[in-house]
Amino acid sequence: MTLIHVGAGLIWLLILVYGILGAIDFGSSFWRWYFNRRGEWNAEAIARNYVSPTWELINAFLILIPVTLVGLFPGAVFAYGTVLLVPATLLLALIALRGAYWQFGYASAHRQSQTILVVGITGLILPGVFSTLLPLSQGGFVNVMDGVSRLRTLYFFMSPAVYLYTVFGITLALYVAALFLSRYAYLGRQFSVYARYRRQALWTGPVSLIAGVAAVTVRVPGSLNMAARMMHWWPILAASLASFAVSYGALWWAGRFGKTDKGLRFLNISLVFTLVQLTTAHFAYGLAHAVYWLYPYVTFANSVSNPIMFRATLLVLGVGMLILTPGFLWFRHLFITDRDYVSGRSTTGSQ
Amino acid sequence: MSHVMMARALFGITLGYHIAYATISVGAPMLIVVAEILHLKTGQEIYRLFAKRVTMVLVLLVGVGLVTGTTVAVMLSVLWPGFMKTVGQVINLPFQIEVFAFMLESLFLAIYIYGGQRLSARTRIISAGLVSVGSGLSALLITDVNAFMNTPVGFQWVNGRVTDAHPWQAMLSPAMPTELAHVLVSAYMTVGFVFAAIAAKGLLKRGITKVERDYHNKVLRLTIIFGGVMAVATAVIGDASGKFLAHFQPEKLAAAEGLFQTTHHAPLVIGGVVNAATGKVVGGIAIPGLLSFLATGSLSGQVTGLDAFPRTTWPPLFVHSLFDVMVSIGSFSIAVAGVYVLYLWRQRSMPRWLLWTIVTTGILSMGGIEDGWVIAEIARQPWMIYGYLHVSQAVTASGGISWMFGGFLSLYTVLLAGTIWALRVYFRKHPLPTDGMSCSTETSPVKKRGVSA
Ligand code: HDD
Ligand code: HEM
Ligand code: HEM
């Protein structure tokens, strides 16, 4: 293993962190809209209390990925930058709309429902759009003519693989968010809300798993044979599947303990094993995908930066994370683990 | 419009839009810190109330600053892949560090806003202070990339490829000290005058209560002194920037000042229209020797004119007018702050014309920021990285920029309208409390559906 692989692994790790945080963020805003429409205000409030302080920070993680990619593998950014001119800007427009509406919602309670709608719908679509980057990177959708790479747009939008990944991304976000919020609600002792989210998690979990398996098995001509390459790492895949079983079982069992802290323990187990499941699956996919950023044109080696820049970037990443850690912990203490905040009992303060 | 022009226009409006929001995000936390400290020191609720209202403005604007910033970041990669390929090898570190500065900002902004009663006055000051540090660093680090584009150092350029890169050295380019300092103080100045303008507008409303008058007067005093001090600093550092340009980017200075011939005793021409064909500035007032003095510190110093450069690398010459506007705005703001302090000192009540002038100054200072950046960017033409990379060499090969331009222009229009709408609605719904200055009257209706909603 060389430094290049460490760098690629690190980027893949950042993508995982953003994937999970983003899934919770996007999924929560969808659930907020969903429960708002049904008039279930308590369920809505839990989603809101979680999303309010966190979405800006999560957006910052999103920025970290392309910036780090430029520092470590500028060649990959060059290729994706050219190919993704149109889709990337579409994505941007969605993110911009979402952020702005979210913020404007602070101004007036009157337009609340409109804010919730826009934020909720974009929260539903965005994970799906992000996921389409995966089939794109697997190859088969990019042509190189006169040294310029171009996306075969029509072909891309007609491919079933792309839509399977979309479904996978959306259901995964809904699942992770519902699971997270059910524990968040339980922590705030809002048991009826917890039951709502638990029920959503119970059906979205298996659906996302099936969609994920289907997505990697469908093969586009000229692309990496992902299913076969992933089977090469079958122990990791097996661990992932087992974690899913444990997590799902714990969620199922949690339903039997009404309002005791025992239920919370099962929910914690469920959440932790979901994280294990996602991490293992993510890395099995990543290992199978290596050494390509964009098959077959862009590899780790042909897109890497000079060694000095590469090391400096790794250094800045490490030091930056280290310096911010106390801040993250305080933040977590205030907004994630404080029961009174979760249940909305502590005042919203400054404003 | 040509492909390159389209890309430039799209990138230009995006940045022009982002910078307006970013400037407020840089300055507002500083004002909050000042107000919170004054509140702690004097115990006057007015300052706490002001801090809260600035925070609300910040909350409404940060979201848009964030999404436009994200847009700029992505556009940098997709519109100028050639630039990123080069820059990625040398000067990506400021971007990398900036993300952490931004995380610092959003982390503590959330703590400051949603932490609520769980924070003490002192922790509030520390949190707001860290927000201010974060957003200030954000701005400085990104501007540092721009400084590198103006005076690139820390690498070798061999056949259009970067070799021998020294990323840390590249961050310390000659343009860095003046450019960063000028950007930071001009942002503080602008935010001071913008909030002064809002206070002045409040005082101009007829039939306001004594409490309101009291509030606006105190806020006006705070903001205009803050803005005035920063305006003086902006001018002093601006002068240093001029000297820097004379040394490192003489082409830019010559264009900004409309100087065609390299001379000693160069005059400073204020106003007038530059005519490239005749090589003269038509109209305008020439003050002999002043440009030499400003650029070199001596009336007889030599200033390089445009004749020292091939015509093909001349920047567009209308930047001379833009430069005059920027300097006028700076001088005018200092004068306005001075007149205000004079009235304050004489303990006279503020005449309406002065209040109206302050309102105008708020708008003008924001114009100064936009103007300054347009000069800095356009007067670098045709270079993207001065002396190394042309703009036309870095532009994307993909088509379809024109419809993107249309799309983003509409998006920005919607966002701008949304911002104005949100600010108006918020402040209409949350007028100043009229029954004394207790904060609770201001917060209680918000608690349920306000910020956390
Ligand atoms: C409110 C805003 C504002 C005001 C009043 C001024 N400036 Fe400025 N100026 C900026 C805002 C600005 C800026 C937006 O911050 C710029 C654009 C790029 C940069 O580095 O700073 C800038 C750039 C800039 C440059 C070009 C630097 C470069 O391209 O590298 C010079 C020479 C000056 N300024 C000089 C002045 C002088 C002599 C002023 C006299 C009062 C002045 N500025 C007022
Ligand atoms: C926020 C303040 C800024 C504003 C308002 C601004 C404005 C502009 C404008 C108007 C253009 C078009 C120039 C032209 O048509 O000649 C431009 C170009 C450009 N700017 Fe800036 N800019 C800002 C800061 C920056 C920074 C900090 C960077 C780099 C990190 C940067 C990088 C570029 C690049 C790469 C171009 C395209 C090349 C060019 O046309 O010169 N800009 N900018
Ligand atoms: C090429 C130029 C620029 C790029 C690529 C850029 C990028 C960004 C990005 C991505 C963000 C969102 C932060 C995040 O989510 O991590 C942001 C925010 C910000 N930018 Fe820019 N930016 C540019 C120019 C500037 C300039 C010239 C300034 C100031 C002089 C500036 C000041 C800020 C500030 C203060 C924020 C925080 C936003 C807020 O809190 O509202 N940016 N920028």
mmCIF file of C-alpha atoms in Angstrom, chain B residues 88-307:
data_model
loop_
_atom_site.group_PDB
_atom_site.id
_atom_site.type_symbol
_atom_site.label_atom_id
_atom_site.label_comp_id
_atom_site.label_asym_id
_atom_site.label_seq_id
_atom_site.Cartn_x
_atom_site.Cartn_y
_atom_site.Cartn_z
ATOM 1 C CA GLY B 88 -4.471 22.011 -7.679
ATOM 2 C CA GLN B 89 -0.757 21.365 -7.971
ATOM 3 C CA VAL B 90 0.270 24.558 -6.188
ATOM 4 C CA ILE B 91 -2.246 26.650 -4.316
ATOM 5 C CA ASN B 92 -5.028 24.398 -3.127
ATOM 6 C CA LEU B 93 -4.050 24.615 0.533
ATOM 7 C CA PRO B 94 -5.931 27.852 1.273
ATOM 8 C CA PHE B 95 -9.101 26.222 -0.068
ATOM 9 C CA GLN B 96 -8.403 23.184 2.064
ATOM 10 C CA ILE B 97 -7.852 25.217 5.224
ATOM 11 C CA GLU B 98 -10.830 27.410 4.383
ATOM 12 C CA VAL B 99 -13.210 24.499 4.712
ATOM 13 C CA PHE B 100 -12.094 24.093 8.307
ATOM 14 C CA ALA B 101 -12.414 27.814 8.952
ATOM 15 C CA PHE B 102 -15.909 27.550 7.615
ATOM 16 C CA MET B 103 -16.677 24.566 9.826
ATOM 17 C CA LEU B 104 -15.489 26.619 12.783
ATOM 18 C CA GLU B 105 -17.843 29.373 11.751
ATOM 19 C CA SER B 106 -20.926 27.204 11.286
ATOM 20 C CA LEU B 107 -20.217 25.133 14.382
ATOM 21 C CA PHE B 108 -20.139 28.145 16.647
ATOM 22 C CA LEU B 109 -22.874 29.998 14.839
ATOM 23 C CA ALA B 110 -25.175 27.081 15.615
ATOM 24 C CA ILE B 111 -23.962 27.045 19.204
ATOM 25 C CA TYR B 112 -24.453 30.805 19.521
ATOM 26 C CA ILE B 113 -27.958 30.730 18.084
ATOM 27 C CA TYR B 114 -29.437 27.482 19.330
ATOM 28 C CA GLY B 115 -27.434 27.235 22.536
ATOM 29 C CA GLY B 116 -29.814 29.797 23.981
ATOM 30 C CA GLN B 117 -30.176 30.040 27.725
ATOM 31 C CA ARG B 118 -27.704 27.242 28.126
ATOM 32 C CA LEU B 119 -24.875 29.699 27.414
ATOM 33 C CA SER B 120 -23.574 32.385 29.751
ATOM 34 C CA ALA B 121 -22.808 35.913 28.556
ATOM 35 C CA ARG B 122 -19.143 35.087 28.458
ATOM 36 C CA THR B 123 -19.594 31.877 26.469
ATOM 37 C CA ARG B 124 -21.794 33.830 24.088
ATOM 38 C CA ILE B 125 -18.966 36.303 23.477
ATOM 39 C CA ILE B 126 -16.499 33.480 22.934
ATOM 40 C CA SER B 127 -18.844 31.701 20.521
ATOM 41 C CA ALA B 128 -19.540 34.868 18.559
ATOM 42 C CA GLY B 129 -15.828 35.612 18.579
ATOM 43 C CA LEU B 130 -15.069 32.222 17.062
ATOM 44 C CA VAL B 131 -17.753 32.794 14.417
ATOM 45 C CA SER B 132 -15.984 36.027 13.582
ATOM 46 C CA VAL B 133 -12.583 34.336 13.434
ATOM 47 C CA GLY B 134 -14.006 31.591 11.230
ATOM 48 C CA SER B 135 -15.654 33.846 8.693
ATOM 49 C CA GLY B 136 -12.713 36.241 8.667
ATOM 50 C CA LEU B 137 -10.299 33.396 7.989
ATOM 51 C CA SER B 138 -12.637 32.055 5.323
ATOM 52 C CA ALA B 139 -12.459 35.323 3.458
ATOM 53 C CA LEU B 140 -8.729 35.773 3.938
ATOM 54 C CA LEU B 141 -7.818 32.279 2.807
ATOM 55 C CA ILE B 142 -9.852 32.475 -0.364
ATOM 56 C CA THR B 143 -8.524 35.911 -1.107
ATOM 57 C CA ASP B 144 -5.086 34.400 -0.685
ATOM 58 C CA VAL B 145 -5.735 32.254 -3.767
ATOM 59 C CA ASN B 146 -6.583 35.453 -5.588
ATOM 60 C CA ALA B 147 -3.340 37.008 -4.350
ATOM 61 C CA PHE B 148 -1.498 34.047 -5.820
ATOM 62 C CA MET B 149 -3.245 34.612 -9.143
ATOM 63 C CA ASN B 150 -1.996 38.192 -9.100
ATOM 64 C CA THR B 151 1.593 37.431 -8.151
ATOM 65 C CA PRO B 152 2.208 33.703 -8.556
ATOM 66 C CA VAL B 153 5.212 32.249 -6.735
ATOM 67 C CA GLY B 154 6.324 28.882 -5.444
ATOM 68 C CA PHE B 155 6.560 26.793 -8.620
ATOM 69 C CA GLN B 156 8.328 26.398 -11.944
ATOM 70 C CA TRP B 157 6.417 26.573 -15.205
ATOM 71 C CA VAL B 158 7.806 24.208 -17.812
ATOM 72 C CA ASN B 159 5.944 23.868 -21.125
ATOM 73 C CA GLY B 160 2.595 24.669 -19.585
ATOM 74 C CA ARG B 161 3.079 22.255 -16.717
ATOM 75 C CA VAL B 162 3.758 22.898 -13.063
ATOM 76 C CA THR B 163 6.951 21.486 -11.638
ATOM 77 C CA ASP B 164 8.852 21.973 -8.403
ATOM 78 C CA ALA B 165 5.779 23.082 -6.454
ATOM 79 C CA HIS B 166 6.086 24.650 -3.005
ATOM 80 C CA PRO B 167 2.510 24.938 -1.747
ATOM 81 C CA TRP B 168 3.331 26.739 1.513
ATOM 82 C CA GLN B 169 5.509 29.252 -0.256
ATOM 83 C CA ALA B 170 2.775 29.866 -2.799
ATOM 84 C CA MET B 171 0.494 30.988 0.008
ATOM 85 C CA LEU B 172 2.940 33.757 0.896
ATOM 86 C CA SER B 173 2.840 35.630 -2.390
ATOM 87 C CA PRO B 174 3.896 39.283 -2.581
ATOM 88 C CA ALA B 175 0.289 40.377 -3.069
ATOM 89 C CA MET B 176 -0.834 38.644 0.099
ATOM 90 C CA PRO B 177 -0.237 41.217 2.872
ATOM 91 C CA THR B 178 -1.901 44.201 1.231
ATOM 92 C CA GLU B 179 -4.665 42.315 -0.528
ATOM 93 C CA LEU B 180 -5.770 40.373 2.538
ATOM 94 C CA ALA B 181 -5.645 43.379 4.834
ATOM 95 C CA HIS B 182 -7.545 45.546 2.346
ATOM 96 C CA VAL B 183 -10.247 42.950 1.823
ATOM 97 C CA LEU B 184 -10.776 42.422 5.549
ATOM 98 C CA VAL B 185 -10.980 46.071 6.589
ATOM 99 C CA SER B 186 -13.135 46.996 3.601
ATOM 100 C CA ALA B 187 -15.584 44.259 4.639
ATOM 101 C CA TYR B 188 -15.718 45.611 8.209
ATOM 102 C CA MET B 189 -16.131 49.121 6.907
ATOM 103 C CA THR B 190 -18.972 48.093 4.636
ATOM 104 C CA VAL B 191 -20.862 46.231 7.322
ATOM 105 C CA GLY B 192 -20.455 49.185 9.683
ATOM 106 C CA PHE B 193 -21.973 51.557 7.138
ATOM 107 C CA VAL B 194 -24.712 49.152 6.077
ATOM 108 C CA PHE B 195 -25.994 48.821 9.636
ATOM 109 C CA ALA B 196 -25.520 52.550 10.167
ATOM 110 C CA ALA B 197 -27.724 53.086 7.132
ATOM 111 C CA ILE B 198 -30.435 50.891 8.636
ATOM 112 C CA ALA B 199 -30.277 52.827 11.907
ATOM 113 C CA ALA B 200 -30.389 56.145 10.054
ATOM 114 C CA LYS B 201 -33.400 54.910 8.107
ATOM 115 C CA GLY B 202 -35.053 54.068 11.421
ATOM 116 C CA LEU B 203 -34.433 57.589 12.723
ATOM 117 C CA LEU B 204 -35.884 59.081 9.542
ATOM 118 C CA LYS B 205 -39.232 57.396 10.085
ATOM 119 C CA ARG B 206 -41.767 59.885 11.338
ATOM 120 C CA GLY B 207 -43.530 59.449 14.666
ATOM 121 C CA ILE B 208 -41.072 57.065 16.301
ATOM 122 C CA THR B 209 -41.198 56.617 20.043
ATOM 123 C CA LYS B 210 -38.509 57.808 22.398
ATOM 124 C CA VAL B 211 -37.394 54.239 22.998
ATOM 125 C CA GLU B 212 -36.936 53.631 19.309
ATOM 126 C CA ARG B 213 -35.060 56.879 18.856
ATOM 127 C CA ASP B 214 -32.801 55.961 21.729
ATOM 128 C CA TYR B 215 -32.081 52.546 20.253
ATOM 129 C CA HIS B 216 -31.355 53.837 16.760
ATOM 130 C CA ASN B 217 -29.153 56.645 18.050
ATOM 131 C CA LYS B 218 -27.009 54.282 20.081
ATOM 132 C CA VAL B 219 -26.739 51.810 17.220
ATOM 133 C CA LEU B 220 -25.894 54.576 14.791
ATOM 134 C CA ARG B 221 -23.132 55.807 17.026
ATOM 135 C CA LEU B 222 -21.657 52.345 17.426
ATOM 136 C CA THR B 223 -21.792 51.377 13.763
ATOM 137 C CA ILE B 224 -20.647 54.605 12.234
ATOM 138 C CA ILE B 225 -17.622 54.908 14.486
ATOM 139 C CA PHE B 226 -16.754 51.306 13.719
ATOM 140 C CA GLY B 227 -17.273 51.890 9.988
ATOM 141 C CA GLY B 228 -15.398 55.193 10.027
ATOM 142 C CA VAL B 229 -12.308 53.747 11.703
ATOM 143 C CA MET B 230 -12.323 50.869 9.240
ATOM 144 C CA ALA B 231 -12.758 53.305 6.341
ATOM 145 C CA VAL B 232 -9.589 55.127 7.339
ATOM 146 C CA ALA B 233 -7.792 51.797 7.566
ATOM 147 C CA THR B 234 -9.165 50.845 4.146
ATOM 148 C CA ALA B 235 -7.754 54.011 2.609
ATOM 149 C CA VAL B 236 -4.360 53.612 4.271
ATOM 150 C CA ILE B 237 -4.058 50.002 3.161
ATOM 151 C CA GLY B 238 -5.475 50.917 -0.263
ATOM 152 C CA ASP B 239 -2.581 53.317 -0.611
ATOM 153 C CA ALA B 240 -0.214 50.482 0.263
ATOM 154 C CA SER B 241 -1.944 48.357 -2.399
ATOM 155 C CA GLY B 242 -1.186 51.058 -4.938
ATOM 156 C CA LYS B 243 2.502 50.994 -4.018
ATOM 157 C CA PHE B 244 2.421 47.238 -4.227
ATOM 158 C CA LEU B 245 0.903 47.350 -7.709
ATOM 159 C CA ALA B 246 3.518 49.856 -8.881
ATOM 160 C CA HIS B 247 6.141 47.310 -7.978
ATOM 161 C CA PHE B 248 4.581 43.950 -8.862
ATOM 162 C CA GLN B 249 1.749 44.570 -11.311
ATOM 163 C CA PRO B 250 2.623 47.877 -12.981
ATOM 164 C CA GLU B 251 0.324 47.043 -15.896
ATOM 165 C CA LYS B 252 -2.653 47.001 -13.587
ATOM 166 C CA LEU B 253 -1.787 50.305 -11.942
ATOM 167 C CA ALA B 254 -1.115 51.966 -15.286
ATOM 168 C CA ALA B 255 -4.535 50.878 -16.512
ATOM 169 C CA ALA B 256 -6.253 51.929 -13.305
ATOM 170 C CA GLU B 257 -4.636 55.358 -13.471
ATOM 171 C CA GLY B 258 -4.760 55.778 -17.247
ATOM 172 C CA LEU B 259 -0.994 56.252 -17.504
ATOM 173 C CA PHE B 260 0.292 55.619 -21.027
ATOM 174 C CA GLN B 261 3.908 56.818 -20.840
ATOM 175 C CA THR B 262 6.464 55.731 -18.296
ATOM 176 C CA THR B 263 7.531 58.942 -16.551
ATOM 177 C CA HIS B 264 8.941 60.620 -13.501
ATOM 178 C CA HIS B 265 6.654 63.203 -11.853
ATOM 179 C CA ALA B 266 3.611 61.210 -13.009
ATOM 180 C CA PRO B 267 0.374 63.130 -12.457
ATOM 181 C CA LEU B 268 -2.696 61.653 -10.801
ATOM 182 C CA VAL B 269 -5.675 62.014 -13.117
ATOM 183 C CA ILE B 270 -8.997 62.061 -11.327
ATOM 184 C CA GLY B 271 -12.039 61.356 -13.488
ATOM 185 C CA GLY B 272 -11.988 61.532 -17.278
ATOM 186 C CA VAL B 273 -12.426 58.857 -19.933
ATOM 187 C CA VAL B 274 -9.463 56.848 -21.148
ATOM 188 C CA ASN B 275 -9.086 56.724 -24.914
ATOM 189 C CA ALA B 276 -6.858 53.853 -25.973
ATOM 190 C CA ALA B 277 -6.640 55.015 -29.605
ATOM 191 C CA THR B 278 -5.110 58.390 -28.819
ATOM 192 C CA GLY B 279 -3.368 57.251 -25.659
ATOM 193 C CA LYS B 280 -4.879 60.073 -23.637
ATOM 194 C CA VAL B 281 -7.316 60.594 -20.806
ATOM 195 C CA VAL B 282 -10.079 62.900 -22.046
ATOM 196 C CA GLY B 283 -11.240 65.296 -19.364
ATOM 197 C CA GLY B 284 -10.361 64.693 -15.752
ATOM 198 C CA ILE B 285 -8.278 66.716 -13.362
ATOM 199 C CA ALA B 286 -4.539 66.094 -13.379
ATOM 200 C CA ILE B 287 -2.594 66.751 -10.183
ATOM 201 C CA PRO B 288 1.107 66.901 -11.090
ATOM 202 C CA GLY B 289 3.442 64.506 -9.347
ATOM 203 C CA LEU B 290 0.787 62.956 -7.121
ATOM 204 C CA LEU B 291 0.713 59.551 -8.793
ATOM 205 C CA SER B 292 4.492 59.310 -8.452
ATOM 206 C CA PHE B 293 4.088 60.190 -4.813
ATOM 207 C CA LEU B 294 1.339 57.633 -4.243
ATOM 208 C CA ALA B 295 3.119 54.872 -6.107
ATOM 209 C CA THR B 296 6.680 55.398 -4.928
ATOM 210 C CA GLY B 297 6.553 57.802 -1.984
ATOM 211 C CA SER B 298 8.438 60.516 -3.877
ATOM 212 C CA LEU B 299 7.108 63.249 -6.191
ATOM 213 C CA SER B 300 9.796 62.495 -8.741
ATOM 214 C CA GLY B 301 9.563 58.677 -8.613
ATOM 215 C CA GLN B 302 9.290 56.769 -11.865
ATOM 216 C CA VAL B 303 5.984 55.092 -12.645
ATOM 217 C CA THR B 304 5.734 52.484 -15.381
ATOM 218 C CA GLY B 305 3.130 53.259 -18.038
ATOM 219 C CA LEU B 306 1.267 51.054 -20.491
ATOM 220 C CA ASP B 307 3.912 51.700 -23.158
#
